[in-house]
């Protein structure tokens, strides 16, 4: 006879593994601030016939990426833990609104494994 805690442990492991896999998949789908900044600058350089309002939007997006890089650099000067906490904060699926997607991925994986 199987002890009561073994199925609970297995389910817990499956749920944790699904959450980790979903988080990694979401993180790999995002670009770093350096890549975003490079892409935005290339778009701005190649677009010579852009409306003034659209150019302003691109310039604001570039400014936001520079601010993210500045926060990362300041955190790096504060030390290892501050830098990694800032990296996690910037790449967190909770902050960018992907918490629902992460939860759905975890639930689908758990249901698929249990069925």
Coordinates of N, CA, C and O in Angstrom, one line a residue:
X1 N 0.8 -1.2 0.0 CA 0.0 0.0 0.0 C 0.9 1.3 0.0 O 1.9 1.3 0.7
X2 N 0.5 2.2 -0.8 CA 1.3 3.4 -1.0 C 1.0 4.4 0.2 O -0.2 4.6 0.4
X3 N 2.0 5.0 0.8 CA 1.7 6.0 1.8 C 1.0 7.2 1.2 O 1.2 7.5 0.1
X4 N 0.2 7.9 2.1 CA -0.6 9.0 1.6 C 0.2 10.2 1.1 O -0.3 10.9 0.2
X5 N 1.4 10.3 1.5 CA 2.2 11.5 1.2 C 2.9 11.4 -0.2 O 3.3 12.4 -0.8
X6 N 3.0 10.2 -0.7 CA 3.7 10.0 -2.0 C 3.0 10.6 -3.2 O 3.6 11.3 -4.0
X7 N 1.7 10.4 -3.3 CA 0.9 11.0 -4.4 C 0.9 12.6 -4.2 O 1.0 13.3 -5.2
X8 N 0.8 13.0 -3.0 CA 0.9 14.5 -2.8 C 2.2 15.1 -3.2 O 2.3 16.2 -3.8
X9 N 3.3 14.4 -2.9 CA 4.6 14.8 -3.2 C 4.8 14.9 -4.7 O 5.3 15.8 -5.3
X10 N 4.3 13.8 -5.4 CA 4.4 13.8 -6.9 C 3.6 14.9 -7.5 O 4.1 15.6 -8.4
X11 N 2.4 15.2 -7.0 CA 1.6 16.3 -7.6 C 2.3 17.6 -7.3 O 2.3 18.5 -8.2
X12 N 2.8 17.8 -6.1 CA 3.5 19.0 -5.8 C 4.7 19.2 -6.7 O 5.0 20.3 -7.2
X13 N 5.4 18.1 -7.0 CA 6.6 18.2 -7.9 C 6.2 18.6 -9.3 O 6.9 19.3 -10.0
X14 N 5.1 18.0 -9.8 CA 4.6 18.3 -11.1 C 4.2 19.7 -11.2 O 4.5 20.4 -12.2
X15 N 3.5 20.2 -10.2 CA 3.1 21.6 -10.3 C 4.3 22.6 -10.3 O 4.4 23.5 -11.0
X16 N 5.2 22.3 -9.4 CA 6.4 23.2 -9.3 C 7.2 23.1 -10.6 O 7.7 24.1 -11.1
X17 N 7.4 21.9 -11.2 CA 8.1 21.8 -12.5 C 7.4 22.5 -13.6 O 8.0 23.2 -14.4
X18 N 6.0 22.5 -13.6 CA 5.3 23.2 -14.6 C 5.4 24.7 -14.5 O 5.6 25.4 -15.5
X19 N 5.4 25.2 -13.2 CA 5.6 26.6 -13.0 C 7.0 27.1 -13.4 O 7.2 28.1 -14.1
X20 N 8.0 26.3 -13.1 CA 9.4 26.6 -13.5 C 9.5 26.6 -15.0 O 10.1 27.5 -15.6
X21 N 9.0 25.5 -15.7 CA 9.0 25.5 -17.1 C 8.3 26.6 -17.8 O 8.8 27.2 -18.8
X22 N 7.1 27.0 -17.3 CA 6.4 28.1 -17.8 C 7.2 29.4 -17.7 O 7.2 30.3 -18.6
X23 N 7.8 29.6 -16.5 CA 8.6 30.8 -16.3 C 9.8 30.9 -17.2 O 10.1 32.0 -17.7
X24 N 10.5 29.8 -17.4 CA 11.6 29.8 -18.3 C 11.2 30.1 -19.7 O 11.8 30.8 -20.4
X25 N 10.1 29.5 -20.1 CA 9.6 29.7 -21.5 C 9.2 31.2 -21.7 O 9.5 31.8 -22.7
X26 N 8.6 31.8 -20.7 CA 8.2 33.2 -20.8 C 9.5 34.1 -20.8 O 9.6 35.1 -21.6
X27 N 10.5 33.8 -20.0 CA 11.7 34.5 -20.0 C 12.5 34.4 -21.3 O 13.0 35.4 -21.8
X28 N 12.5 33.2 -21.9 CA 13.3 33.1 -23.1 C 12.6 33.8 -24.3 O 13.2 34.1 -25.3
X29 N 11.3 34.0 -24.2 CA 10.6 34.7 -25.2 C 10.8 36.2 -25.2 O 10.3 36.9 -26.2
X30 N 11.4 36.7 -24.2 CA 11.6 38.2 -24.1 C 13.0 38.5 -24.5 O 14.0 37.8 -24.3
X31 N 13.2 39.7 -25.0 CA 14.5 40.3 -25.3 C 15.1 41.0 -24.1 O 14.3 41.5 -23.3
X32 N 16.4 41.1 -24.1 CA 17.0 41.9 -23.0 C 16.9 43.4 -23.4 O 16.6 43.8 -24.5
X33 N 17.1 44.3 -22.4 CA 17.0 45.7 -22.7 C 18.0 46.1 -23.7 O 17.7 47.0 -24.5
X34 N 19.2 45.5 -23.8 CA 20.1 45.9 -24.8 C 19.6 45.5 -26.2 O 19.8 46.3 -27.2
X35 N 19.0 44.4 -26.4 CA 18.4 44.0 -27.7 C 17.3 44.9 -28.1 O 17.2 45.3 -29.2
X36 N 16.4 45.2 -27.1 CA 15.3 46.1 -27.4 C 15.8 47.5 -27.8 O 15.3 48.0 -28.8
X37 N 16.8 48.0 -27.1 CA 17.4 49.3 -27.4 C 18.0 49.3 -28.8 O 17.7 50.2 -29.6
X38 N 18.7 48.2 -29.1 CA 19.3 48.1 -30.5 C 18.3 48.1 -31.6 O 18.4 48.8 -32.6
X39 N 17.2 47.3 -31.3 CA 16.1 47.2 -32.3 C 15.4 48.6 -32.5 O 15.2 49.0 -33.7
X40 N 15.2 49.3 -31.4 CA 14.5 50.5 -31.5 C 15.3 51.6 -32.3 O 14.8 52.4 -33.1
X41 N 16.6 51.6 -32.0 CA 17.5 52.6 -32.6 C 17.6 52.3 -34.1 O 17.6 53.2 -34.9
X42 N 17.7 51.0 -34.5 CA 17.7 50.6 -35.9 C 16.4 51.0 -36.6 O 16.5 51.6 -37.7
X43 N 15.3 50.9 -36.0 CA 14.0 51.3 -36.6 C 14.0 52.8 -36.8 O 13.6 53.3 -37.8
X44 N 14.5 53.5 -35.8 CA 14.5 55.0 -35.9 C 15.4 55.5 -36.9 O 15.1 56.4 -37.7
X45 N 16.6 54.8 -37.1 CA 17.6 55.2 -38.1 C 17.1 54.9 -39.5 O 17.3 55.7 -40.4
X46 N 16.4 53.8 -39.7 CA 16.0 53.4 -41.0 C 14.7 54.1 -41.5 O 14.3 54.0 -42.6
X47 N 14.0 54.6 -40.5 CA 12.7 55.3 -40.9 C 12.9 56.8 -41.1 O 12.8 57.5 -40.1
X48 N 13.1 57.1 -42.3 CA 13.3 58.6 -42.6 C 12.0 59.3 -42.8 O 12.0 60.5 -42.6
X49 N 11.0 58.6 -43.3 CA 9.8 59.3 -43.6 C 8.7 58.9 -42.6 O 7.7 58.3 -42.9
X50 N 9.0 59.3 -41.4 CA 8.0 58.9 -40.3 C 7.4 60.2 -39.8 O 8.0 61.2 -39.7
X51 N 6.1 60.1 -39.4 CA 5.4 61.2 -38.9 C 6.1 61.7 -37.6 O 6.7 60.9 -36.9
X52 N 5.9 62.9 -37.3 CA 6.5 63.5 -36.1 C 6.0 62.7 -34.8 O 6.8 62.4 -33.9
X53 N 4.7 62.4 -34.8 CA 4.2 61.7 -33.6 C 4.8 60.3 -33.5 O 5.1 59.9 -32.4
X54 N 4.9 59.6 -34.6 CA 5.5 58.3 -34.5 C 7.0 58.3 -34.1 O 7.4 57.5 -33.4
X55 N 7.7 59.3 -34.6 CA 9.1 59.5 -34.2 C 9.2 59.8 -32.7 O 10.0 59.2 -32.0
X56 N 8.2 60.5 -32.2 CA 8.2 60.8 -30.7 C 7.9 59.5 -29.9 O 8.6 59.3 -28.9
X57 N 7.1 58.7 -30.4 CA 6.8 57.4 -29.7 C 8.0 56.5 -29.7 O 8.4 55.9 -28.7
X58 N 8.7 56.5 -30.8 CA 10.0 55.7 -30.9 C 11.0 56.3 -29.9 O 11.7 55.5 -29.2
X59 N 11.1 57.6 -29.9 CA 12.1 58.2 -28.9 C 11.7 57.9 -27.5 O 12.6 57.7 -26.7
X60 N 10.5 57.9 -27.2 CA 10.0 57.6 -25.8 C 10.4 56.1 -25.5 O 10.8 55.8 -24.3
X61 N 10.2 55.2 -26.4 CA 10.5 53.8 -26.2 C 12.0 53.6 -25.9 O 12.4 52.9 -25.1
X62 N 12.8 54.4 -26.7 CA 14.2 54.3 -26.5 C 14.6 54.8 -25.2 O 15.4 54.3 -24.4
X63 N 14.0 55.9 -24.7 CA 14.2 56.5 -23.4 C 13.9 55.5 -22.3 O 14.6 55.4 -21.3
X64 N 12.8 54.8 -22.4 CA 12.4 53.8 -21.4 C 13.4 52.7 -21.3 O 13.8 52.2 -20.2
X65 N 13.9 52.2 -22.5 CA 15.0 51.1 -22.5 C 16.3 51.6 -21.8 O 16.9 50.9 -21.1
X66 N 16.6 52.9 -22.1 CA 17.8 53.5 -21.5 C 17.6 53.5 -19.9 O 18.5 53.3 -19.2
X67 N 16.4 53.9 -19.5 CA 16.1 53.9 -18.1 C 16.3 52.5 -17.5 O 16.8 52.4 -16.4
X68 N 15.8 51.5 -18.2 CA 15.9 50.1 -17.6 C 17.4 49.7 -17.5 O 17.8 49.1 -16.6
X69 N 18.2 50.1 -18.6 CA 19.6 49.8 -18.5 C 20.3 50.6 -17.4 O 21.2 50.0 -16.7
X70 N 19.9 51.8 -17.2 CA 20.4 52.6 -16.1 C 20.1 52.0 -14.7 O 21.0 51.9 -13.8
X71 N 18.9 51.5 -14.5 CA 18.6 50.8 -13.3 C 19.4 49.5 -13.1 O 19.9 49.3 -12.0
X72 N 19.6 48.8 -14.1 CA 20.5 47.6 -14.0 C 21.9 47.9 -13.7 O 22.5 47.3 -12.9
X73 N 22.4 49.0 -14.3 CA 23.8 49.4 -14.0 C 24.0 49.9 -12.6 O 25.0 49.6 -11.9
X74 N 23.0 50.7 -12.1 CA 23.1 51.1 -10.7 C 23.0 50.0 -9.8 O 23.7 49.9 -8.8
X75 N 22.1 49.0 -10.1 CA 22.0 47.8 -9.2 C 23.3 47.0 -9.2 O 23.7 46.5 -8.2
X76 N 24.0 46.9 -10.4 CA 25.2 46.2 -10.5 C 26.3 46.8 -9.6 O 27.1 46.1 -9.0
X77 N 26.3 48.2 -9.5 CA 27.2 48.8 -8.6 C 27.0 48.6 -7.1 O 27.9 48.6 -6.3
X78 N 25.7 48.3 -6.8 CA 25.3 48.1 -5.4 C 25.7 46.7 -4.9 O 25.7 46.4 -3.8
X79 N 25.9 45.7 -5.9 CA 26.3 44.4 -5.5 C 25.6 43.3 -6.2 O 24.6 43.6 -7.0
X80 N 26.0 42.1 -6.0 CA 25.5 40.9 -6.6 C 24.0 40.8 -6.4 O 23.2 40.6 -7.4
X81 N 23.6 40.8 -5.2 CA 22.1 40.6 -4.9 C 21.2 41.7 -5.4 O 20.2 41.4 -5.9
X82 N 21.7 42.9 -5.3 CA 20.9 44.0 -5.8 C 20.7 43.9 -7.3 O 19.6 44.1 -7.9
X83 N 21.8 43.5 -8.0 CA 21.7 43.4 -9.5 C 20.8 42.3 -9.9 O 19.9 42.4 -10.8
X84 N 20.9 41.1 -9.2 CA 20.1 40.0 -9.6 C 18.6 40.3 -9.2 O 17.7 39.8 -10.0
X85 N 18.3 41.0 -8.1 CA 17.0 41.3 -7.8 C 16.4 42.3 -8.8 O 15.2 42.1 -9.2
X86 N 17.2 43.2 -9.3 CA 16.7 44.1 -10.4 C 16.4 43.3 -11.7 O 15.4 43.6 -12.4
X87 N 17.3 42.4 -12.0 CA 17.1 41.6 -13.2 C 15.8 40.8 -13.1 O 15.0 40.7 -14.1
X88 N 15.6 40.2 -11.9 CA 14.4 39.4 -11.7 C 13.1 40.3 -11.8 O 12.1 40.0 -12.4
X89 N 13.3 41.5 -11.2 CA 12.1 42.4 -11.2 C 11.8 42.9 -12.6 O 10.6 42.9 -13.0
X90 N 12.8 43.1 -13.5 CA 12.5 43.6 -14.8 C 12.0 42.4 -15.7 O 11.3 42.7 -16.7
X91 N 12.4 41.2 -15.4 CA 12.0 40.1 -16.3 C 10.8 39.3 -15.7 O 10.5 38.3 -16.2
X92 N 10.3 39.8 -14.6 CA 9.2 39.0 -13.9 C 8.0 39.0 -14.7 O 7.5 40.0 -15.2
X93 N 7.4 37.7 -14.8 CA 6.1 37.6 -15.6 C 5.0 38.3 -14.8 O 4.0 38.7 -15.4
X94 N 5.1 38.4 -13.5 CA 4.1 39.0 -12.7 C 4.0 40.5 -13.0 O 2.9 41.1 -13.0
X95 N 5.1 41.1 -13.3 CA 5.1 42.6 -13.5 C 4.6 42.9 -14.9 O 4.0 43.9 -15.1
X96 N 4.9 42.0 -15.9 CA 4.5 42.3 -17.2 C 3.1 41.8 -17.6 O 2.7 41.9 -18.8
X97 N 2.4 41.3 -16.7 CA 1.0 40.9 -16.9 C 0.9 39.5 -17.5 O -0.2 39.1 -18.0
X98 N 1.9 38.7 -17.4 CA 1.9 37.4 -18.0 C 1.6 36.3 -16.9 O 1.8 35.1 -17.1
X99 N 1.2 36.7 -15.8 CA 0.9 35.8 -14.7 C -0.2 34.8 -15.1 O -0.2 33.6 -14.7
X100 N -1.2 35.3 -15.8 CA -2.3 34.5 -16.2 C -1.8 33.4 -17.2 O -2.1 32.2 -17.1
X101 N -0.9 33.8 -18.1 CA -0.4 32.8 -19.1 C 0.5 31.8 -18.3 O 0.4 30.6 -18.6
X102 N 1.2 32.2 -17.3 CA 2.0 31.3 -16.6 C 1.1 30.3 -15.8 O 1.4 29.1 -15.8
X103 N 0.1 30.8 -15.2 CA -0.9 29.9 -14.5 C -1.6 28.9 -15.4 O -1.7 27.7 -15.1
X104 N -2.0 29.4 -16.6 CA -2.6 28.5 -17.6 C -1.7 27.4 -18.1 O -2.0 26.2 -18.2
X105 N -0.4 27.8 -18.3 CA 0.6 26.8 -18.8 C 0.8 25.7 -17.7 O 0.8 24.5 -17.9
X106 N 0.9 26.2 -16.4 CA 1.1 25.2 -15.3 C -0.1 24.3 -15.2 O 0.0 23.1 -15.0
X107 N -1.3 24.8 -15.3 CA -2.5 24.0 -15.1 C -2.7 23.0 -16.3 O -3.0 21.8 -16.1
X108 N -2.4 23.4 -17.5 CA -2.5 22.5 -18.6 C -1.5 21.4 -18.5 O -1.8 20.2 -18.7
X109 N -0.2 21.7 -18.1 CA 0.8 20.7 -17.9 C 0.4 19.7 -16.9 O 0.5 18.5 -17.0
X110 N -0.1 20.2 -15.7 CA -0.5 19.3 -14.6 C -1.7 18.4 -15.1 O -1.6 17.2 -14.8
X111 N -2.7 19.0 -15.7 CA -3.8 18.2 -16.2 C -3.4 17.1 -17.2 O -3.9 16.0 -17.2
X112 N -2.4 17.5 -18.1 CA -2.0 16.5 -19.1 C -1.2 15.4 -18.4 O -1.4 14.2 -18.8
X113 N -0.4 15.7 -17.4 CA 0.4 14.6 -16.8 C -0.5 13.7 -15.9 O -0.4 12.5 -15.9
X114 N -1.6 14.3 -15.3 CA -2.4 13.5 -14.4 C -3.5 12.7 -15.2 O -4.0 11.8 -14.7
X115 N -3.7 13.1 -16.5 CA -4.7 12.3 -17.2 C -4.1 11.1 -18.0 O -3.0 10.9 -18.0

